[in-house]
């Protein structure tokens, strides 16, 4: 269906093409103007053309028609083309060819082809080699007369040796080829003529691919010593005129001969810098300027410079011209009949080109004569480059050609005028899928022939005005595309003969943008420069994105020192030179558009050396030289200043600095001395560095002879020679002698020395002439030490004494040992490192003639040393006169001496100084310096790094004087560049001899800055710090520990940390009594390695263990048992003497009272009521009257508490519930004990023989009547503490729940450590379960709630009774014999089982003991009451009965009681 829908359009397009098929011919492809061929090979002259109908082709050679058929079938013209193919071309085929293409509407003509046969003739024959005889070190030119060659041959030079054959010459500054292909050897070496060496040139034709070898040149070197030849120009021989065309390459070359080889420098005569495009080749001899421009026009100068010769220069006058270039080439025109046409053909060039017109391949002048269409009424030549044709008809269709030419070439152009009379024909419809980039101009083609009106539509909407422009050809043009321009387009053309239309589409891509632009660079010569560039484009065009680089508008030459990295598209220029300076542009393109960003590269270097240093004035006439010079190129770093140096005939091998001048002046005035031959040179400086020195000035600068210019300097005396006066001076430099000559071996300059002794007559002056000007000393014997003399030294030559005025100086004779000594040395204001020294000395002796100092006063010398260590510790301070306080007067001097040794017993003395001697010292003085601040430690480093600690080691300060009292350690957490708050180790190291310490309490995997200060009594010294990072958290290691210093009330625990452990620096100790429930822990320790457990009970066994932690993990050590010294309070008679006596008297009193009552009772005495009424009494649930008989046996009693307190455990109705098995569970939050029904049985026990103990007799509390503190009722009634003198106010408790220091409200509460030790909270809810507890859970004696593990315990009892109120207090009667005897620590490998068994035995025995006592007590009570019933009144019996009843419950809960308690 799509094919059938397009069929009408195809038919319409075919009809349109048929009606518009009238197009004049046009040349579309042709060969270059010069065509070369090789004999026996084929050659072709291309000529192709377009036109409707198809044009036919004809050829002309040398202006004469040429037919291929008449050349033995060697020449063939290709079908449908005008291309000529010549097989096996011959000499006669050479000539000028031109191709013509013609149809009914005109003729097109090609350019003229110059067909030539390529050839290379041989060099002129020579019979023998050309011999050259030349002096060693001189110049020679070897000619190479190039043979005839078409095209021109390339010439190269070779050297030939019998051993190596032909070797191409490597050109350098000594071997160079001029632009006429001649070889120049600027100075000949001996090896140039040795070993049968010869030289020859070779010509190579690139078309024929043949080469010819020129004649051999043999050099015979004469002489054995190189000749120092002056510089001379050997190419070009004279001023040269050079022509260069725009866009071509310019080569200028200068060759200078000489030994040593001169160097060449290029410059422009007008002072303008050389083109940045230009560069020097052939070691500076050749100037190469590519892509010549008009501004390159001018005079170029090459300077040849050689130190031993004058500077030589040669100039080139460069004229830049231009071959013809199109301004307006002729354009094809299609018009309707009756229209007018203007044809233009213009170009530019130097000289201005001429324009020649042709019509259908014929000259316009000839066509005007024969072509009637070109009548003067309708056809006019407006100017040389413009034609006008009006009122055109159908027959006026023709082709015009134009030739724009000057002396450097020509341009050939053609265009046709096509006159039509038909409906519009669309020759070039819109592209089906045309792409353009956003922001770029676009042109949608719709090239329509003839007169027409073209209308454009986008998506069926007519395009009118605005950004859109419809060209005369019918094309649509927009200057700037936007994304909304995408879509289908249709052009519609109409004229009076019909209409036509065509469709296409436009796709607008997002524009390409450079994201990373290259930056300007400035680098030094020889360094690498790198430009980076990147960009983005439309995602659909990313695959077409590419980056290219330009330098000064031209594509970079990547074959040189430039490299493009295809990975990041960067441009690297390696080994930059000044010529690499320029503008580099990055071009990012995708084929649709591009973006460009440029950057400037400036390659700097030291300046080029200055040239043409000249002396402008006559040196002989004056005392200065006026210099001028030509600055060299500054190489992109402006010259800052020049320095001028000179060398003289005195020392011709040494250059001396003379002056500096700024960069704005290339001139200087240099002061000269008489009688010297000078030469000068100049050095340029910029920010990069200094240039090479210039060549020496060439003009002579010789000054005339004169008197010496100055006298010897620095005349003085030295008192080092005993018995003499020793005089010294500085000789006059040769440049100030005033004369250049040396008469034989005798120096021209001499000195006259004059000496006058103070105190002698003025006429008594000694004189001495010294002939050798190099002499600088004179000695004369004298008798008096340090006596003044007036001394002068003058210079003279043959012209007289020096022009400088004579100046005398005061000198002194020799110096000797002083005869005076400082006295009364004292020391005050003593500090750790300084003290004030004062002493007496006769100030009048200073500066006095014939002084007792016997020399120049040079101050004092103070010496100090450590007492008894003089030779090793002595220090000396030389106090020069200017160091002494200027405001001191009188004979007392003082000075503050610094840098004394702190904390040292010092001895000091003072002496007098002259230049060469030290006086006898003063008496010594002793003093002691206090301690001072120490210096930094010698070093500090980590011994080991853990997760929360760092083990440090160090060496004390090097200036340690034994006064160190400790070391301080601080640390800061490092967070990037920030330091957190300073923290200090606690406690600090208070041992002055310590060299290690552990810094603990740190965070894992954290960086710290650790500081260390040495400390004396004066304070901290200078810090020393390191930075270290702690490790990640590890499982802590447990330190080894021991128990020592066991006393009655405390135990010392000492441990040893592993210096190389990874974790576990935080240590604390846990302990409890042997049968205790909760552990007591010491404060966590990070610094100390010991702790004291106190206060403890005497004679008590404690369980001790170590805990090591890092905050995240904890580990427990094995437990150890240790018993404190002394006896337990319950066994110590001395501690319980009062209680013991009270108990004895109470028992005796009770027995006596019972005996009295029994006696009375047996005699029939009874207590009776005062009245006859019956009284009612209650006992539990039973009611009795005073007439009722009391039970007389325990089996008759009602229910009793059976050893537990209802007050403590609460009412069964409120707090207890019973399981099906009869087990009782505690429901209250405070209750932690529960009982099985088995515990309620009333057992009978043998109270004698249990481990040899009577448990009733060994209780800690004999007098239970005072034990009210054991119970607190539910209403909070206070309980009184049981105290006794001699017990240090300690509390003793029968149960664990009321211990102040171990109850659940103190250190180990339920919230922090897990509460109930026996499993209710797990003891430690915050961290891991306590390992030691876990061990007990596994040792077969564990406590379980509501159940028991017979496999572990082997017992059917519930051991929760261990913690009830019926338990005896630890350390009292509950102790076993083994725990009472001795206090040596014992490992508790089986302690769980032992403690478990003992606890069970004690609890079990006591429960039955209390039950038996309870029953026995009631029997006694019943007997007593019956006895009293008959003998007392009712009120008294009531009182007795009330007292007994009030004690009943308490008695039941209090453990075993004596019968006397109930009385």
Coordinates of N, CA, C and O in Angstrom, one line a residue, residues 670-802:
X670 N 81.2 52.7 33.1 CA 82.0 51.8 34.0 C 83.3 52.6 34.4 O 84.0 53.1 33.5
X671 N 83.5 52.7 35.7 CA 84.7 53.4 36.2 C 86.0 52.6 35.8 O 86.0 51.4 36.1
X672 N 87.0 53.3 35.4 CA 88.3 52.6 34.9 C 89.4 53.0 35.8 O 89.4 54.0 36.5
X673 N 90.5 52.2 35.7 CA 91.7 52.5 36.4 C 92.8 52.7 35.3 O 92.6 52.3 34.2
X674 N 93.9 53.4 35.7 CA 94.9 53.8 34.8 C 95.8 52.6 34.4 O 96.0 51.7 35.1
X675 N 96.2 52.7 33.1 CA 97.3 51.8 32.6 C 96.8 50.4 32.4 O 97.6 49.5 32.6
X676 N 95.5 50.2 32.0 CA 94.9 48.8 31.9 C 94.2 48.7 30.6 O 93.5 49.7 30.2
X677 N 94.3 47.6 30.0 CA 93.5 47.2 28.7 C 92.3 46.5 29.2 O 92.4 45.4 29.8
X678 N 91.1 47.0 28.8 CA 89.8 46.5 29.3 C 89.0 45.9 28.1 O 89.1 46.4 27.0
X679 N 88.2 44.8 28.4 CA 87.2 44.4 27.5 C 86.0 44.1 28.4 O 86.1 43.7 29.6
X680 N 84.8 44.1 27.8 CA 83.5 44.1 28.5 C 82.6 43.0 27.9 O 82.6 42.7 26.7
X681 N 81.7 42.5 28.8 CA 80.6 41.7 28.3 C 79.4 41.9 29.2 O 79.5 42.4 30.3
X682 N 78.2 41.6 28.6 CA 76.9 41.9 29.3 C 76.1 40.6 29.5 O 76.1 39.7 28.5
X683 N 75.5 40.4 30.6 CA 74.6 39.3 30.9 C 73.2 39.8 31.2 O 73.1 40.7 32.0
X684 N 72.2 39.2 30.6 CA 70.8 39.6 30.8 C 70.1 38.7 31.8 O 70.4 37.5 31.8
X685 N 69.2 39.2 32.6 CA 68.5 38.5 33.6 C 67.0 38.7 33.5 O 66.6 39.8 33.3
X686 N 66.2 37.6 33.5 CA 64.8 37.7 33.7 C 64.4 36.8 34.9 O 65.2 36.2 35.6
X687 N 63.1 36.6 35.0 CA 62.6 35.8 36.2 C 63.0 34.4 36.1 O 63.0 33.6 37.1
X688 N 63.3 33.9 34.9 CA 63.7 32.5 34.7 C 65.2 32.3 35.1 O 65.5 31.3 35.7
X689 N 66.0 33.3 34.8 CA 67.4 33.1 35.1 C 68.3 34.0 34.2 O 67.8 35.1 33.7
X690 N 69.5 33.7 34.1 CA 70.4 34.6 33.3 C 70.8 34.0 32.0 O 70.8 32.8 31.8
X691 N 71.0 34.9 31.0 CA 71.4 34.5 29.7 C 72.9 34.1 29.7 O 73.6 34.2 30.7
X692 N 73.3 33.6 28.5 CA 74.7 33.4 28.3 C 75.3 34.7 28.2 O 74.7 35.7 27.7
X693 N 76.6 34.9 28.7 CA 77.2 36.2 28.6 C 77.4 36.5 27.1 O 77.5 35.7 26.2
X694 N 77.3 37.8 26.8 CA 77.5 38.3 25.4 C 79.0 38.0 25.0 O 79.8 37.7 25.8
X695 N 79.2 38.2 23.7 CA 80.5 38.2 23.2 C 81.3 39.4 23.8 O 80.7 40.4 24.0
X696 N 82.6 39.3 24.0 CA 83.3 40.5 24.5 C 83.2 41.6 23.6 O 83.0 41.5 22.4
X697 N 83.3 42.8 24.2 CA 83.3 44.0 23.3 C 84.5 44.0 22.4 O 85.6 43.5 22.7
X698 N 84.2 44.5 21.2 CA 85.3 44.4 20.1 C 86.2 45.6 20.1 O 87.3 45.5 19.6
X699 N 85.7 46.7 20.5 CA 86.5 47.9 20.5 C 87.5 48.0 21.6 O 87.3 47.4 22.7
X700 N 88.7 48.5 21.3 CA 89.7 48.6 22.3 C 89.4 49.6 23.4 O 88.8 50.7 23.1
X701 N 89.8 49.3 24.6 CA 89.6 50.2 25.7 C 90.9 50.1 26.6 O 91.0 49.3 27.5
X702 N 91.9 51.0 26.3 CA 93.1 51.0 27.1 C 93.3 52.4 27.7 O 93.3 53.4 27.0
X703 N 93.5 52.4 29.0 CA 93.7 53.7 29.8 C 95.2 54.0 29.9 O 96.1 53.1 29.8
X704 N 95.5 55.3 30.0 CA 96.9 55.8 30.1 C 97.5 55.6 31.5 O 96.7 55.4 32.5
X705 N 98.8 55.7 31.7 CA 99.5 55.5 33.0 C 99.3 56.7 33.8 O 99.1 57.9 33.3
X706 N 99.3 56.6 35.1 CA 99.1 57.7 36.1 C 99.7 57.2 37.4 O 100.2 56.1 37.6
X707 N 99.6 58.1 38.4 CA 100.0 57.8 39.8 C 99.1 56.7 40.4 O 97.9 56.5 39.9
X708 N 99.5 56.0 41.4 CA 98.6 55.0 42.0 C 97.3 55.7 42.5 O 97.4 56.9 42.9
X709 N 96.3 55.0 42.4 CA 95.0 55.6 42.7 C 94.6 55.5 44.2 O 93.8 56.2 44.7
X710 N 95.2 54.6 44.9 CA 95.0 54.4 46.4 C 96.2 53.9 47.1 O 97.1 53.4 46.5
X711 N 96.1 54.0 48.4 CA 97.1 53.4 49.3 C 96.7 52.1 49.9 O 95.5 51.7 49.7
X712 N 97.6 51.3 50.5 CA 97.1 50.1 51.2 C 96.0 50.3 52.2 O 96.0 51.4 52.9
X713 N 95.1 49.4 52.3 CA 94.0 49.5 53.2 C 94.3 48.6 54.4 O 95.2 47.8 54.4
X714 N 93.5 48.8 55.5 CA 93.4 48.0 56.7 C 94.8 47.9 57.4 O 95.2 46.9 57.8
X715 N 95.4 49.1 57.5 CA 96.7 49.1 58.3 C 96.4 49.0 59.7 O 95.5 49.6 60.3
X716 N 97.1 48.0 60.4 CA 96.8 47.7 61.8 C 98.1 47.1 62.4 O 99.0 46.7 61.7
X717 N 98.0 46.9 63.7 CA 99.1 46.2 64.4 C 98.5 45.0 65.1 O 97.3 45.0 65.5
X718 N 99.3 43.9 65.3 CA 98.9 42.7 66.0 C 99.9 42.4 67.1 O 101.1 42.4 66.8
X719 N 99.5 42.2 68.3 CA 100.4 42.1 69.4 C 100.7 40.7 69.7 O 100.9 40.3 70.9
X720 N 100.9 39.8 68.7 CA 101.1 38.4 68.9 C 102.6 38.0 69.0 O 102.9 37.0 69.5
X721 N 103.5 38.9 68.6 CA 104.9 38.6 68.6 C 105.6 39.3 69.8 O 105.6 40.5 69.9
X722 N 106.1 38.5 70.7 CA 106.7 39.1 71.9 C 107.9 39.9 71.6 O 108.8 39.5 70.8
X723 N 108.0 41.1 72.2 CA 109.2 42.0 72.0 C 109.2 42.7 70.6 O 110.2 43.3 70.3
X724 N 108.1 42.7 69.9 CA 108.0 43.3 68.6 C 106.7 44.1 68.4 O 105.8 43.8 69.1
X725 N 106.8 45.0 67.4 CA 105.5 45.6 66.9 C 105.3 45.0 65.5 O 106.2 45.0 64.6
X726 N 104.1 44.3 65.4 CA 103.8 43.6 64.2 C 102.7 44.4 63.4 O 101.6 44.6 63.9
X727 N 103.1 44.9 62.2 CA 102.2 45.7 61.4 C 101.8 44.9 60.2 O 102.5 44.2 59.5
X728 N 100.4 45.1 59.9 CA 99.8 44.4 58.7 C 99.0 45.4 57.9 O 98.6 46.4 58.4
X729 N 98.9 45.1 56.6 CA 98.0 45.9 55.7 C 97.6 45.1 54.5 O 98.1 44.0 54.3
X730 N 96.6 45.6 53.8 CA 96.1 44.9 52.6 C 96.8 45.6 51.4 O 96.6 46.8 51.2
X731 N 97.5 44.8 50.5 CA 98.2 45.4 49.4 C 97.2 46.1 48.4 O 96.0 45.8 48.4
X732 N 97.7 47.0 47.6 CA 96.9 47.7 46.6 C 96.7 46.8 45.4 O 97.6 46.2 44.9
X733 N 95.4 46.6 45.0 CA 95.1 45.7 43.9 C 95.8 46.2 42.6 O 96.0 47.4 42.5
X734 N 96.2 45.4 41.7 CA 96.9 45.8 40.5 C 96.2 46.9 39.7 O 96.8 47.7 39.0
X735 N 94.8 46.8 39.7 CA 94.1 47.7 38.8 C 94.2 49.2 39.3 O 93.9 50.1 38.6
X736 N 94.8 49.4 40.6 CA 95.0 50.7 41.1 C 96.4 51.1 41.1 O 96.8 52.1 41.7
X737 N 97.3 50.3 40.4 CA 98.7 50.7 40.4 C 99.0 51.9 39.6 O 100.0 52.6 39.8
X738 N 98.2 52.1 38.6 CA 98.4 53.3 37.7 C 99.3 53.0 36.6 O 99.5 53.9 35.7
X739 N 100.0 51.9 36.5 CA 100.9 51.5 35.4 C 100.6 50.0 35.1 O 100.3 49.2 35.9
X740 N 100.8 49.7 33.8 CA 100.6 48.4 33.3 C 101.8 47.5 33.3 O 101.8 46.3 33.3
X741 N 102.9 48.2 33.2 CA 104.2 47.5 32.9 C 104.8 46.8 34.1 O 104.6 47.1 35.2
X742 N 105.7 45.9 33.7 CA 106.6 45.2 34.7 C 108.0 45.3 34.1 O 108.3 44.8 33.0
X743 N 108.8 46.1 34.7 CA 110.2 46.3 34.3 C 111.0 45.1 34.6 O 111.5 44.9 35.7
X744 N 111.2 44.2 33.7 CA 111.9 43.0 33.9 C 111.1 42.2 34.9 O 110.0 41.8 34.6
X745 N 111.7 41.8 36.1 CA 111.0 41.1 37.1 C 110.7 42.0 38.3 O 110.2 41.6 39.3
X746 N 110.9 43.3 38.1 CA 110.7 44.3 39.2 C 109.3 44.9 39.1 O 109.0 45.4 38.0
X747 N 108.5 44.8 40.2 CA 107.2 45.4 40.1 C 107.4 46.9 40.1 O 108.3 47.5 40.7
X748 N 106.4 47.6 39.5 CA 106.5 49.0 39.3 C 106.1 49.7 40.6 O 106.7 50.7 41.0
X749 N 105.1 49.1 41.4 CA 104.6 49.8 42.6 C 105.4 49.4 43.8 O 105.9 48.3 43.9
X750 N 105.6 50.3 44.8 CA 106.3 50.1 46.0 C 105.6 50.9 47.1 O 104.7 51.7 46.9
X751 N 106.0 50.6 48.4 CA 105.3 51.2 49.6 C 106.4 51.9 50.4 O 107.5 51.5 50.5
X752 N 105.9 53.0 51.1 CA 106.8 53.7 52.1 C 106.1 53.6 53.4 O 105.0 54.1 53.6
X753 N 106.8 52.9 54.4 CA 106.2 52.7 55.7 C 106.9 53.7 56.7 O 108.1 53.9 56.8
X754 N 106.0 54.5 57.5 CA 106.5 55.5 58.4 C 106.0 55.1 59.8 O 104.8 54.8 60.0
X755 N 106.9 55.1 60.9 CA 106.6 54.7 62.2 C 107.1 55.8 63.2 O 108.2 56.2 63.1
X756 N 106.2 56.2 64.1 CA 106.6 57.2 65.1 C 106.0 56.7 66.5 O 104.8 56.5 66.6
X757 N 107.0 56.6 67.5 CA 106.6 56.1 68.8 C 106.1 57.3 69.6 O 106.6 58.4 69.7
X758 N 104.9 57.1 70.3 CA 104.4 58.1 71.2 C 105.3 58.4 72.3 O 105.9 57.5 72.9
X759 N 105.5 59.7 72.6 CA 106.4 60.1 73.6 C 107.8 60.6 73.1 O 108.5 61.3 73.8
X760 N 108.1 60.1 71.9 CA 109.4 60.5 71.3 C 109.2 61.9 70.5 O 108.0 62.3 70.3
X761 N 110.3 62.5 70.2 CA 110.3 63.7 69.5 C 109.6 63.5 68.1 O 109.6 62.5 67.5
X762 N 109.0 64.6 67.6 CA 108.2 64.5 66.3 C 109.2 64.2 65.2 O 108.7 63.7 64.2
X763 N 110.4 64.6 65.3 CA 111.4 64.3 64.2 C 111.9 62.9 64.2 O 112.5 62.5 63.3
X764 N 111.7 62.2 65.3 CA 112.2 60.8 65.4 C 111.2 59.9 64.8 O 110.4 59.2 65.4
X765 N 111.1 59.9 63.5 CA 110.2 59.0 62.7 C 111.0 58.0 61.9 O 111.9 58.4 61.1
X766 N 110.7 56.8 62.1 CA 111.3 55.7 61.3 C 110.7 55.6 59.9 O 109.5 55.7 59.8
X767 N 111.4 55.3 58.9 CA 110.9 55.1 57.5 C 111.5 53.9 56.9 O 112.7 53.6 57.1
X768 N 110.7 53.2 56.1 CA 111.1 52.0 55.5 C 110.4 51.8 54.1 O 109.2 52.0 54.0
X769 N 111.2 51.6 53.0 CA 110.7 51.4 51.7 C 110.6 49.9 51.4 O 111.5 49.2 51.6
X770 N 109.4 49.5 51.0 CA 109.1 48.1 50.7 C 108.9 48.0 49.2 O 107.9 48.6 48.6
X771 N 109.8 47.3 48.5 CA 109.8 47.3 47.0 C 108.7 46.4 46.5 O 108.1 46.7 45.4
X772 N 108.4 45.3 47.1 CA 107.4 44.3 46.6 C 106.0 44.7 47.0 O 105.7 44.7 48.2
X773 N 105.2 45.0 46.0 CA 103.9 45.5 46.3 C 103.0 44.4 46.9 O 101.9 44.7 47.5
X774 N 103.4 43.2 46.8 CA 102.6 42.1 47.3 C 102.8 41.9 48.8 O 102.1 41.2 49.5
X775 N 103.9 42.5 49.4 CA 104.2 42.4 50.8 C 103.1 43.0 51.6 O 102.6 44.1 51.3
X776 N 102.7 42.4 52.8 CA 101.6 42.9 53.6 C 101.9 42.9 55.0 O 101.0 43.3 55.8
X777 N 103.2 42.7 55.5 CA 103.5 42.7 56.9 C 104.9 43.3 57.1 O 105.7 43.3 56.2
X778 N 105.1 43.9 58.3 CA 106.5 44.4 58.7 C 106.6 44.3 60.2 O 105.6 44.6 61.0
X779 N 107.7 43.8 60.7 CA 108.0 43.6 62.2 C 109.2 44.4 62.6 O 110.2 44.5 61.9
X780 N 109.1 45.0 63.8 CA 110.2 45.8 64.4 C 110.3 45.5 65.9 O 109.3 45.5 66.6
X781 N 111.5 45.4 66.4 CA 111.7 45.1 67.8 C 111.5 46.3 68.6 O 111.9 47.4 68.3
X782 N 110.8 46.1 69.8 CA 110.5 47.2 70.7 C 110.7 46.6 72.1 O 110.7 45.3 72.3
X783 N 110.8 47.4 73.2 CA 111.0 46.9 74.5 C 109.9 47.0 75.4 O 109.9 46.3 76.5
X784 N 108.9 47.8 75.2 CA 107.8 48.0 76.1 C 106.5 47.3 75.5 O 106.2 47.5 74.4
X785 N 105.8 46.5 76.3 CA 104.6 45.9 75.8 C 103.5 46.9 75.7 O 103.4 47.9 76.5
X786 N 102.7 46.8 74.7 CA 101.5 47.5 74.5 C 101.7 49.0 74.6 O 101.0 49.7 75.4
X787 N 102.7 49.5 73.8 CA 103.0 51.0 73.8 C 102.5 51.5 72.4 O 102.7 50.9 71.4
X788 N 101.9 52.7 72.4 CA 101.3 53.2 71.1 C 102.3 53.7 70.2 O 103.3 54.3 70.6
X789 N 102.0 53.6 68.8 CA 102.8 54.1 67.7 C 101.9 54.7 66.7 O 100.8 54.2 66.5
X790 N 102.4 55.7 66.0 CA 101.6 56.3 64.9 C 102.2 55.7 63.6 O 103.5 55.8 63.3
X791 N 101.4 55.1 62.7 CA 101.9 54.3 61.6 C 101.1 54.7 60.3 O 99.9 55.0 60.4
X792 N 101.9 54.8 59.2 CA 101.2 55.1 57.9 C 102.0 54.4 56.8 O 103.2 54.1 56.9
X793 N 101.2 54.0 55.7 CA 101.8 53.3 54.6 C 101.3 54.0 53.3 O 100.1 54.1 53.2
X794 N 102.2 54.4 52.4 CA 101.8 55.0 51.1 C 102.3 54.2 50.0 O 103.4 53.6 50.0
X795 N 101.5 54.3 48.8 CA 101.9 53.6 47.6 C 102.5 54.6 46.7 O 102.1 55.8 46.6
X796 N 103.5 54.2 45.8 CA 104.1 55.1 44.8 C 104.5 54.2 43.6 O 104.8 53.0 43.7
X797 N 104.6 54.9 42.5 CA 105.2 54.3 41.3 C 106.1 55.3 40.6 O 106.4 56.3 41.2
X798 N 106.4 55.1 39.3 CA 107.3 56.0 38.7 C 106.7 57.4 38.4 O 107.5 58.3 38.2
X799 N 105.4 57.5 38.6 CA 104.8 58.8 38.4 C 104.6 59.5 39.7 O 104.1 60.6 39.7
X800 N 104.9 58.9 40.9 CA 104.9 59.6 42.1 C 104.0 58.8 43.1 O 103.6 57.6 42.9
X801 N 103.8 59.5 44.3 CA 103.0 58.9 45.3 C 101.5 58.9 44.9 O 101.1 59.6 44.0
X802 N 100.7 58.0 45.6 CA 99.3 57.9 45.2 C 98.6 59.2 45.3 O 98.9 60.0 46.1

